[in-house]
Tab-separated table of C-alpha atoms and ligand atoms in Angstrom:
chain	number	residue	atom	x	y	z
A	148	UNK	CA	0.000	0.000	0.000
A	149	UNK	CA	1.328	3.499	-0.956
A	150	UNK	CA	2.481	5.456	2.412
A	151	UNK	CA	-0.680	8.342	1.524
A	152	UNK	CA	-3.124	5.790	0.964
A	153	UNK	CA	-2.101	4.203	4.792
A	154	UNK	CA	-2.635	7.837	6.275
A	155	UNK	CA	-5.655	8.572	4.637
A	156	UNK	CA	-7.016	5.346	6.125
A	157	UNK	CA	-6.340	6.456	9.612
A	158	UNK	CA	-7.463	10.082	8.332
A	159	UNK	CA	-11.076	8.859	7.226
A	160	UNK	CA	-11.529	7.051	10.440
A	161	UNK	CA	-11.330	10.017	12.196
A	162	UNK	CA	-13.054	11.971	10.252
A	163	UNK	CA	-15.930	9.637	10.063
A	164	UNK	CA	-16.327	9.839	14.001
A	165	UNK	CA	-16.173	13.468	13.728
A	166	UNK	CA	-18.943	13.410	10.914
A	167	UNK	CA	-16.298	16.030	8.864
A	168	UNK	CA	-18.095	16.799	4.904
A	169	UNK	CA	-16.568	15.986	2.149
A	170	UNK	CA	-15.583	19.293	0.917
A	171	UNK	CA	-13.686	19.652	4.519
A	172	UNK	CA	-12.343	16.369	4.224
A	173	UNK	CA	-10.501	16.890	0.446
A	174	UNK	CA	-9.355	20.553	1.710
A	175	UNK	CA	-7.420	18.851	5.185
A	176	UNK	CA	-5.758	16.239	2.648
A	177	UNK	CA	-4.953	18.566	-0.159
A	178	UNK	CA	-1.287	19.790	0.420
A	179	UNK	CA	-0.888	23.404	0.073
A	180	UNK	CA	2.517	23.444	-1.752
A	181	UNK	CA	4.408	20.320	-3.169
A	182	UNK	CA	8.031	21.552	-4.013
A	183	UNK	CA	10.781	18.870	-6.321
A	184	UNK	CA	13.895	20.476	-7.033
A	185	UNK	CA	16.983	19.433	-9.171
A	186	UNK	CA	20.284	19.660	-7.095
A	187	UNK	CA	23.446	19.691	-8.545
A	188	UNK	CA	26.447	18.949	-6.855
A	189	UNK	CA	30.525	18.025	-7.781
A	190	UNK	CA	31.370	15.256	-5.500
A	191	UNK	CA	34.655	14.821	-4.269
A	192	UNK	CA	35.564	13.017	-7.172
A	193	UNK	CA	34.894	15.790	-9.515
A	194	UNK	CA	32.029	13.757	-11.125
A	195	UNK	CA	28.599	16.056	-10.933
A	196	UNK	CA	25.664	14.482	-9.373
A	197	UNK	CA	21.851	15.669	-9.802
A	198	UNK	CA	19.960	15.111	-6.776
A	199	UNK	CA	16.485	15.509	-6.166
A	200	UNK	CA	15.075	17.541	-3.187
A	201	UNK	CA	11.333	17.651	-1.685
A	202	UNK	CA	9.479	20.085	0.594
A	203	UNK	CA	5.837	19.459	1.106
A	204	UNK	CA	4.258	22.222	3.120
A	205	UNK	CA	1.050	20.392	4.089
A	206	UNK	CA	-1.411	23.005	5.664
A	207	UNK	CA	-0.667	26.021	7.744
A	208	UNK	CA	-4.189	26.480	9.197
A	209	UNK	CA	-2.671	26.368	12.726
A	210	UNK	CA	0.638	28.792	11.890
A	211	UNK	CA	3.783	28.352	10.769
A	212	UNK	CA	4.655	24.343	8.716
A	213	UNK	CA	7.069	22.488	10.551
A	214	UNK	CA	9.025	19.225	9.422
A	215	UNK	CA	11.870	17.372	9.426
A	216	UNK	CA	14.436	16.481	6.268
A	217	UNK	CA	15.069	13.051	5.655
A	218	UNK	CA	18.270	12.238	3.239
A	219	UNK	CA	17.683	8.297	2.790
A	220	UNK	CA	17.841	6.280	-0.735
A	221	UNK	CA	13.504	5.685	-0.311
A	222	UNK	CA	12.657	9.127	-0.480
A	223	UNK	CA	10.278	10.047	-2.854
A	224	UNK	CA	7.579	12.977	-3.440
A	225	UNK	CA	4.390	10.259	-2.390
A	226	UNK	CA	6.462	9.665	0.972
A	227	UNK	CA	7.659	13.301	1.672
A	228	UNK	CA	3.673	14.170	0.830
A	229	UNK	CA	1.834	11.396	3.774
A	230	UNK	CA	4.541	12.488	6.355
A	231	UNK	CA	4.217	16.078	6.317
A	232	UNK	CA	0.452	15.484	6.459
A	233	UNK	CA	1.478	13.465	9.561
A	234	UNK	CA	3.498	16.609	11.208
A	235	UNK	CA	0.245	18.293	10.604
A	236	UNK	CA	-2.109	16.135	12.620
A	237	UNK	CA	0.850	15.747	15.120
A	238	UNK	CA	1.895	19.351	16.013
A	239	UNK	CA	-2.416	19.776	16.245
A	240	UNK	CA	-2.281	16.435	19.039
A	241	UNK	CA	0.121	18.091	21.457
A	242	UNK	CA	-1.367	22.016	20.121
A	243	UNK	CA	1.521	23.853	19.749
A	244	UNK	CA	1.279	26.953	17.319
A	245	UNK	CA	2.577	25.204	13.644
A	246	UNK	CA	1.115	23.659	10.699
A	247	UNK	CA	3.036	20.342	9.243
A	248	UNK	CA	5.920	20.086	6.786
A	249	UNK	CA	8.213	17.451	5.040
A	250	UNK	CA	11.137	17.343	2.885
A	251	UNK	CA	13.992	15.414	1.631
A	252	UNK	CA	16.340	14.480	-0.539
A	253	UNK	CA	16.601	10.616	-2.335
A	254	UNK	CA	20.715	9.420	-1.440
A	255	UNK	CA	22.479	7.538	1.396
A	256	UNK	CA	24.421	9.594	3.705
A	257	UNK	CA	26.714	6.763	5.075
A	258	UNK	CA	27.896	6.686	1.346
A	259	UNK	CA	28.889	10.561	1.514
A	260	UNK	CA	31.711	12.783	2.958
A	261	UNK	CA	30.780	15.115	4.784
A	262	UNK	CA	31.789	17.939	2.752
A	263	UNK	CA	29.371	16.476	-0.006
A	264	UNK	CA	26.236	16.523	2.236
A	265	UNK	CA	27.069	19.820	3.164
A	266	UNK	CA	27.189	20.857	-0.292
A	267	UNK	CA	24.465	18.894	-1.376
A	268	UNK	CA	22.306	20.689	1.760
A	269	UNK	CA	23.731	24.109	0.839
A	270	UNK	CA	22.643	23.886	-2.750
A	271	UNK	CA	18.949	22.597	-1.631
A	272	UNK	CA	18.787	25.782	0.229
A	273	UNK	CA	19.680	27.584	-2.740
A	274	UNK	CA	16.905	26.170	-4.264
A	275	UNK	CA	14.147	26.664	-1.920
A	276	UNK	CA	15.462	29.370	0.431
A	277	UNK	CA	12.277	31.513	-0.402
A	278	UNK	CA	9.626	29.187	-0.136
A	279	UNK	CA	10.594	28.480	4.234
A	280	UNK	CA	11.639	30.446	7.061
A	281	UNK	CA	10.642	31.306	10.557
A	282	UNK	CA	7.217	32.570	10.000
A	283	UNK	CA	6.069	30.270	6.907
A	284	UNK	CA	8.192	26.939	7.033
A	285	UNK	CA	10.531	25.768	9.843
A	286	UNK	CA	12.527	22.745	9.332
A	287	UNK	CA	14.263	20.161	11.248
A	288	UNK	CA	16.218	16.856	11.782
A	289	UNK	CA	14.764	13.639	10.413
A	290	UNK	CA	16.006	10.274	9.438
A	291	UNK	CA	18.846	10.638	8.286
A	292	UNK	CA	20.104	14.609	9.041
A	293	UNK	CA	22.086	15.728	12.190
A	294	UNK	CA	22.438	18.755	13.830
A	295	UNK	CA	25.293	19.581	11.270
A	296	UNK	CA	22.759	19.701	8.310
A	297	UNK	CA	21.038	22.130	10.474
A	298	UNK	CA	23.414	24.166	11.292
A	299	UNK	CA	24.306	24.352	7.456
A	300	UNK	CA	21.025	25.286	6.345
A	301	UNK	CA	20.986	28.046	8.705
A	302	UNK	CA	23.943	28.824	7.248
A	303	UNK	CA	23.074	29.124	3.592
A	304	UNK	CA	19.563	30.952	4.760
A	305	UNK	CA	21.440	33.637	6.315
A	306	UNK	CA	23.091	34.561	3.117
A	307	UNK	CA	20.304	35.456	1.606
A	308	UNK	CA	17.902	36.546	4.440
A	309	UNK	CA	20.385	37.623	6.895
A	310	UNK	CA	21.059	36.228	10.700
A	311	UNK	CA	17.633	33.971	11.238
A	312	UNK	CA	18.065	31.134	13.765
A	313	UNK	CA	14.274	30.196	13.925
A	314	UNK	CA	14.601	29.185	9.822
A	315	UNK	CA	15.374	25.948	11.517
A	316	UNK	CA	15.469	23.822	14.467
A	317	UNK	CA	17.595	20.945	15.659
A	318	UNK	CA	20.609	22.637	15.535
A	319	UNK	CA	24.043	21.883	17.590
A	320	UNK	CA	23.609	23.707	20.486
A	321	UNK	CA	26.764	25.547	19.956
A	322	UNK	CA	25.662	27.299	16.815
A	323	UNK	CA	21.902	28.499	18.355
A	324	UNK	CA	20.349	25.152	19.165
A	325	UNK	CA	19.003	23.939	22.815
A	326	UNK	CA	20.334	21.950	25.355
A	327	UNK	CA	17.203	18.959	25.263
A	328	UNK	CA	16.575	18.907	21.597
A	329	UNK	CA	18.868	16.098	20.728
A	330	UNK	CA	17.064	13.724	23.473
A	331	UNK	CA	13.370	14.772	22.987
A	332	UNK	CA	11.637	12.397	20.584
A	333	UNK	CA	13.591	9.155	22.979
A	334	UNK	CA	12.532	10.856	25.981
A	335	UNK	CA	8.976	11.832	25.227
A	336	UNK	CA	8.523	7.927	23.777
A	337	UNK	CA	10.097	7.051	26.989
A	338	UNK	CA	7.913	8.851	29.191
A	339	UNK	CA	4.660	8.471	27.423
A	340	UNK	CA	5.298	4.665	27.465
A	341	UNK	CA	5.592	5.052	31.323
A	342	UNK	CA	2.333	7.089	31.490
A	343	UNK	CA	0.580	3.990	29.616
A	344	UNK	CA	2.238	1.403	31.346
A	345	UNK	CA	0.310	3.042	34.345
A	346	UNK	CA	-2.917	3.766	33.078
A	347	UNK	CA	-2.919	0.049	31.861
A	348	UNK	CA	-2.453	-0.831	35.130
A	349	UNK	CA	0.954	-2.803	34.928
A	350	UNK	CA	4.426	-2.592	36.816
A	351	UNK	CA	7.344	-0.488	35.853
A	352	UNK	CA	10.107	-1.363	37.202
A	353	UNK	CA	11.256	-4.896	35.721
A	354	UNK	CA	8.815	-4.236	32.104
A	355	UNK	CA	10.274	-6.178	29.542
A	356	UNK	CA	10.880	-3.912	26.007
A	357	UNK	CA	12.154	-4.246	22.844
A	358	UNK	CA	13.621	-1.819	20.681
A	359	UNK	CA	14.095	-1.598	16.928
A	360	UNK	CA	16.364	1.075	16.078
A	361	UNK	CA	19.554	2.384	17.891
A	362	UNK	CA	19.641	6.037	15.916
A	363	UNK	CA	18.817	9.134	17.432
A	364	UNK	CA	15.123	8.051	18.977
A	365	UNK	CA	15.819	4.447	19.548
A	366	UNK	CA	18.623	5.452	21.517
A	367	UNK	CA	17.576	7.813	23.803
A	368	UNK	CA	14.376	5.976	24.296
A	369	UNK	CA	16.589	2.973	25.475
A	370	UNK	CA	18.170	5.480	27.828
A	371	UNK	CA	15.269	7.142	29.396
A	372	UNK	CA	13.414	3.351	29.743
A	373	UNK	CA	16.664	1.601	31.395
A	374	UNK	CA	16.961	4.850	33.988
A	375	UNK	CA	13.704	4.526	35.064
A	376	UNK	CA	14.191	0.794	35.729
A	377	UNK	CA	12.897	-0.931	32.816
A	378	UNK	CA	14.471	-3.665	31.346
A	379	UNK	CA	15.862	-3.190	27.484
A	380	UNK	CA	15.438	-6.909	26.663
A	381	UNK	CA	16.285	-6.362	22.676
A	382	UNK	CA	17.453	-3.765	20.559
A	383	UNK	CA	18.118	-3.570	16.442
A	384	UNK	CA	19.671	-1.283	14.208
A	385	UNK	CA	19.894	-1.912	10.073
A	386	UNK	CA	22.359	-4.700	10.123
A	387	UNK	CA	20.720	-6.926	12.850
A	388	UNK	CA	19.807	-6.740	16.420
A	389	UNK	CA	21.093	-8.267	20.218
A	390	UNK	CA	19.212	-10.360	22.786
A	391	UNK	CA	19.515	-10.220	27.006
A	392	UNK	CA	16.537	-11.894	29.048
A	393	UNK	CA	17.886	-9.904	32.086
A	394	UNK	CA	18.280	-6.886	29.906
A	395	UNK	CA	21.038	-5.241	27.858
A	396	UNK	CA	23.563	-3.008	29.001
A	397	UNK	CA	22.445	0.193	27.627
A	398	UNK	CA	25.407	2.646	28.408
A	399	UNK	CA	27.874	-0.068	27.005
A	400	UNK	CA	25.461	0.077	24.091
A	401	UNK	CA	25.887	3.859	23.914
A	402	UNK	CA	29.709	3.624	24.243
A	403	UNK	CA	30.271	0.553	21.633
A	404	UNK	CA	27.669	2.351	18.799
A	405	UNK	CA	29.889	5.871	19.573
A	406	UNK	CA	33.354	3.814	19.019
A	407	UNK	CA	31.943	1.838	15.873
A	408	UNK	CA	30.673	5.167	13.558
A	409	UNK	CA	27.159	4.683	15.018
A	410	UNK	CA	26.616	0.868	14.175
A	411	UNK	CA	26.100	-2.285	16.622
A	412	UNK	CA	27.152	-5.134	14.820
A	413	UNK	CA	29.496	-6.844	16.652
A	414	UNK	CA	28.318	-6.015	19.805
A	415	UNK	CA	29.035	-9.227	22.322
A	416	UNK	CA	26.802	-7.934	25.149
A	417	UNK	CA	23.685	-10.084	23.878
A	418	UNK	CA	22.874	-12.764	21.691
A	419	UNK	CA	22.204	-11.528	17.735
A	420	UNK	CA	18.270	-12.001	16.865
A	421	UNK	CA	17.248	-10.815	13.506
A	422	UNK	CA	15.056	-7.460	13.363
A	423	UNK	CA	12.017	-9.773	12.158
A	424	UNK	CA	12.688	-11.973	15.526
A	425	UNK	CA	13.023	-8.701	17.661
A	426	UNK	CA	9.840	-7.479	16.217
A	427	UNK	CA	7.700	-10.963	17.188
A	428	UNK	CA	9.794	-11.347	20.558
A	429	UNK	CA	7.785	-12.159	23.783
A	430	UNK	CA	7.772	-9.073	25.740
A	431	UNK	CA	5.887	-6.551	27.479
A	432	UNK	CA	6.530	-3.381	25.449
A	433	UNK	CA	7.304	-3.168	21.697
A	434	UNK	CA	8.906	0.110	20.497
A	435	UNK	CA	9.631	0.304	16.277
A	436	UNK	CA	11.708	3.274	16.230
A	437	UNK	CA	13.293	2.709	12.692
A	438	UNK	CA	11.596	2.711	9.284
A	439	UNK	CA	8.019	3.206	8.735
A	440	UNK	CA	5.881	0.102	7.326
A	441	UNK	CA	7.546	-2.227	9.308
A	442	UNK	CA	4.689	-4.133	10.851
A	443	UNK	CA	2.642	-5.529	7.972
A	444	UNK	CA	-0.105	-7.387	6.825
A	445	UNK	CA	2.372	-10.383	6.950
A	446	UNK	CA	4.208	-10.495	10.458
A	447	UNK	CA	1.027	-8.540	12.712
A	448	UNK	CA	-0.225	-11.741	13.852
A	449	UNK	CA	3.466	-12.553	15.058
A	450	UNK	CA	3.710	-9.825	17.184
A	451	UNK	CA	3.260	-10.828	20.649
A	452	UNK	CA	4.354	-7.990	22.831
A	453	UNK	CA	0.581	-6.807	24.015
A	454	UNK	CA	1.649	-2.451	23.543
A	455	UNK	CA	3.283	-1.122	21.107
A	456	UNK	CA	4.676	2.386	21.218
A	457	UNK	CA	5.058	4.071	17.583
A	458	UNK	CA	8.765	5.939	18.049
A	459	UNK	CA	9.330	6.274	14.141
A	460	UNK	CA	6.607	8.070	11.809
A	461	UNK	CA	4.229	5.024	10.084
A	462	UNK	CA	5.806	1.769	11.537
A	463	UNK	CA	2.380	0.184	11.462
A	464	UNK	CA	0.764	-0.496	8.243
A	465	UNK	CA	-3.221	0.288	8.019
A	466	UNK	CA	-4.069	-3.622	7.328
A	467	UNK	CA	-1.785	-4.374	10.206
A	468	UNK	CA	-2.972	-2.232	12.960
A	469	UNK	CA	-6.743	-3.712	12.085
A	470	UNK	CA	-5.123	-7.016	13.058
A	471	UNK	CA	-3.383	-5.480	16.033
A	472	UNK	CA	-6.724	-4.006	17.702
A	473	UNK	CA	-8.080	-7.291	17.013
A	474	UNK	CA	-5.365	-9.275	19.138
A	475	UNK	CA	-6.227	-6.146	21.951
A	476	UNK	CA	-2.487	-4.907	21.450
A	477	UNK	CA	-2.603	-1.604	22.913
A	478	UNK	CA	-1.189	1.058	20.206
A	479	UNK	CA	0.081	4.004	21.432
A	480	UNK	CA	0.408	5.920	17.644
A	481	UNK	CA	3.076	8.002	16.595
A	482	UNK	CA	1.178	11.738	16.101
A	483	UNK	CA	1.439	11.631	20.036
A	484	UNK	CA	4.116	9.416	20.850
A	485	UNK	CA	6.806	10.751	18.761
A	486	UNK	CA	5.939	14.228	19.539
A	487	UNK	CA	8.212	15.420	21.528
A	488	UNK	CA	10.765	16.421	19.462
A	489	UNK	CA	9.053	18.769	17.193
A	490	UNK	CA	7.804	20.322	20.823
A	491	UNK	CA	11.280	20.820	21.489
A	492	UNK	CA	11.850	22.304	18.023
A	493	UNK	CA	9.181	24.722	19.140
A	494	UNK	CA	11.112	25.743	22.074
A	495	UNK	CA	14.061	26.106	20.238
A	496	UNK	CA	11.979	28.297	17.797
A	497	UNK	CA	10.627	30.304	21.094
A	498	UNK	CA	13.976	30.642	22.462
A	499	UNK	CA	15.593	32.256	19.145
A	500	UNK	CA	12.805	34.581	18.688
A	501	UNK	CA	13.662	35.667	21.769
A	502	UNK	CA	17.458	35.612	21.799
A	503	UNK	CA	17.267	34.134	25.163
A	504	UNK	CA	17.678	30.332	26.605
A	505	UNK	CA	15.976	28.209	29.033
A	506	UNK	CA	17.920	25.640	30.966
A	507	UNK	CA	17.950	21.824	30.424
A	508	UNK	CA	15.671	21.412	33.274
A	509	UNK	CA	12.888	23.904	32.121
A	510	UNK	CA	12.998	22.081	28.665
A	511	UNK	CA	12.166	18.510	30.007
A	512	UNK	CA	9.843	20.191	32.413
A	513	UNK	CA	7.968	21.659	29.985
A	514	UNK	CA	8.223	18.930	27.167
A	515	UNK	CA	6.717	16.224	30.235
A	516	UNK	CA	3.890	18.710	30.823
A	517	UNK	CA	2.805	19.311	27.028
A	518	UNK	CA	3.446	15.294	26.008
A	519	UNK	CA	1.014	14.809	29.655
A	520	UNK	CA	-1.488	16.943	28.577
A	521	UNK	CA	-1.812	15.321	25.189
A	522	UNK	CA	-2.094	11.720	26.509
A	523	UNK	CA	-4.816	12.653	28.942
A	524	UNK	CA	-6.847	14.381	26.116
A	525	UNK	CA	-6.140	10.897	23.846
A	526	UNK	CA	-7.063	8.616	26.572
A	527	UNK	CA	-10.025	10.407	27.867
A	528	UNK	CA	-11.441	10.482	24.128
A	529	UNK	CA	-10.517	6.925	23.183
A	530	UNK	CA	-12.128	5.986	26.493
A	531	UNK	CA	-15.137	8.138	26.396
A	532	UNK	CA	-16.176	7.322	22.122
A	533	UNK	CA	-14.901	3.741	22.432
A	534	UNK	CA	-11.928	4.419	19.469
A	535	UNK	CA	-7.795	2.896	19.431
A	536	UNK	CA	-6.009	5.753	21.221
A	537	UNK	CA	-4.924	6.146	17.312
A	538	UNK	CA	-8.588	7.217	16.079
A	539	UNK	CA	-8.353	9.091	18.809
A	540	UNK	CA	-5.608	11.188	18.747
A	541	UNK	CA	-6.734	12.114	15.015
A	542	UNK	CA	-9.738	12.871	16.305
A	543	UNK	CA	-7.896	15.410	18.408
A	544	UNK	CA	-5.568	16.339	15.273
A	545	UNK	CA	-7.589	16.621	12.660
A	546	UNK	CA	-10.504	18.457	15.379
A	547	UNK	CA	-8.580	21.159	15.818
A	548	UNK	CA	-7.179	21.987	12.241
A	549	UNK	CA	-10.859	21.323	11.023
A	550	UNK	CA	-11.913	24.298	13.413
A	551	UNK	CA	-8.757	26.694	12.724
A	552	UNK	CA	-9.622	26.715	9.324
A	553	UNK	CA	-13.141	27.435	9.950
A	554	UNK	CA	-12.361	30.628	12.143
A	555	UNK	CA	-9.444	31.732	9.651
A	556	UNK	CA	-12.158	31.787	6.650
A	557	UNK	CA	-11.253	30.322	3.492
A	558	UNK	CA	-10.343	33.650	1.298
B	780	LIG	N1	11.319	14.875	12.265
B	780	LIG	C1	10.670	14.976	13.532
B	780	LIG	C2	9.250	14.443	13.427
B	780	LIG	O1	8.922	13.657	12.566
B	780	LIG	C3	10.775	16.354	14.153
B	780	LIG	C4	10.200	17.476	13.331
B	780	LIG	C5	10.499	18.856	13.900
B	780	LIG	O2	11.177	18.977	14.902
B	780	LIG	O3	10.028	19.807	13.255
B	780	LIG	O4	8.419	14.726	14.248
């Protein structure tokens, strides 16, 4: 199934329970800009390359677009186009002021130097530098892009615009980023998973979880979990995962990905397991925090971990998530659960406007209290209409874009 046909199935559910009209429906799903541009670039060979860059700026009813970048090989315009619909349903779940965004470029950065991804990201700004910026389009780290690409892009912007932090968050936080921003997506998985592990009823110290992923929210969600006494039974990245009943060591995990450029494999802390065994291991909590589509049609009924929490943007296929209501897997979906960072990328965004900065403690403080907020709004709705927490938190999305639009007038 195409990645915009899966969202508009979890769209339409929503929109069904909110009774939305058609007309409303096909102007929430209608981007407002697509962009595809041609990039250029001599690699350090001398040989010219043409990449291909995307920004789709979704809808803006709500302020400002926000997204992330993502430079991997599977990007294409039909992706780019259902995620940034995503960022707008998910900044609208945890209401903070933005719209939703998306863009990226089609390569492989672990095949590039870094002097040709900063040229590569240079000349994408060139291309698009007047279609974003801090009051239209705002974007940020995604699969793929660091705080270096960041920094870069604010970079290039300033040439033409001059000195404008808030074109983009997720920077280092020596060159205008925050202290907070790097951890936030791992640590507002992490500490929404505790929240449901509590409203379900069940034990924290000692729960049993699985991880697939070991980048930048797979990580840090590892971290957060094992501090607050959890046990990180599995965890994967591309090339294959590791196994520990009593649970891994997740600092030694830290320090052996750090001294290996950012890769497990040969790790001898656990025993290997394959990312298809990690995903249908016995445990209490399953966390995808990799590639979207993972969970299919095919290997749903294998899962047996009864909660999932989505850390990555579309792990569950449509067809799949039927099946996993109908085992009564308990789905906490992405919109809320990966929220955090793009909360943090509003504080960044706050804190450059205002040339001033919070400390670390004010960020998580503030970041718990927002990602709170939004689960008790989920819960209480997919309690009180009888919905997935999913349905729900589109519901809660899609709700409140419906009725910005309405007061903002359609001229
Ligand atoms: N790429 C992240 C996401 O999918 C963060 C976006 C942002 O910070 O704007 O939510």
């Amino acid at each position: 199934m195409r990645s915009s046909e899966a969202s508009r199935i979890y769209f339409d559910r929503a929109a069904d329970q909110l009774d939305l009209s058609d007309n409303m429906r096909r102007l929430l799903l209608t981007a407002k800009r697509e962009v595809q541009v041609q990039i250029p670039v001599e690699m350090d060979s001398g040989d010219v390359a043409t990449f291909i860059g995307y920004r789709v700026q979704h809808n803006s009813a709500r302020g400002p677009m926000k997204g992330g970048l993502r430079y991997h090989p599977q990007v294409d315009l039909e992706e780019v186009r259902s995620l940034a619909a995503l960022m707008t349903w998910k900044t609208a779940v945890v209401n903070i002021p933005y719209g939703g965004a998306k863009g990226g470029i089609s390569l492989d950065p672990s095949k590039m130097s870094p002097r040709e991804l900063e040229r590569i990201t240079r000349r994408f700004v060139d291309a698009i530098h007047d279609l974003f910026g801090p009051d239209v389009d705002i974007p940020a780290p995604d699969m793929g892009t660091t705080p270096d690409v960041m920094a870069w892009i604010m970079n290039q912007y300033g040439k033409y615009h001059g000195f404008s932090p808030a074109c983009v968050t997720g920077k280092p936080v020596e060159y205008h980023g925050i202290p907070g921003r790097d951890e936030a997506t791992g640590r507002g998985v992490g500490s929404l998973t505790l929240k449901l592990l509590s409203r379900l009823g069940r034990k924290i110290a000692g729960t049993s979880v699985a991880i697939q992923g070991f980048g930048n929210v797979g990580s840090h969600t590892a971290k957060f979990l094992h501090d607050a006494e959890c046990r990180i039974v599995a965890i994967s990245d591309a090339f294959g995962g590791f196994h520990r009943t009593e649970g891994l060591d997740v600092l030694e995990l830290f320090r052996y990905s750090n001294s290996h450029s950012g890769r497990l494999e040969g790790f001898s802390g656990g025993d290997h397991m394959t990312n298809a065994e990690l995903l249908a291991l016995d445990c209490d909590v399953l966390i995808p925090a990799a590639l979207g589509g993972v969970l299919t049609q095919e290997n749903a009924r294998a899962v047996r971990a009864p909660i999932i929490v989505e850390a990555a943007n579309a792990p569950i296929q449509p067809e799949a998530d039927l099946i996993l209501d109908e085992l009564g897997i308990v789905v906490l979906p992405d919109i809320l659960a990966n929220a955090g960072g793009v909360t943090a990328s509003w504080f960044e965004w706050v804190q450059n406007r205002q040339y001033y900065q919070w400390g670390i403690n004010r960020v998580r403080q503030e970041l718990d209290r927002i990602l709170g907020e939004a689960f008790e709004q989920v819960w209480q709705l997919s309690t009180s209409r009888k919905v997935t927490p999913r349905t729900a938190a589109y519901m809660l999305g899609v709700g409140r874009v419906g009725r910005a639009t309405v007061l903002g007038g359609i001229q």
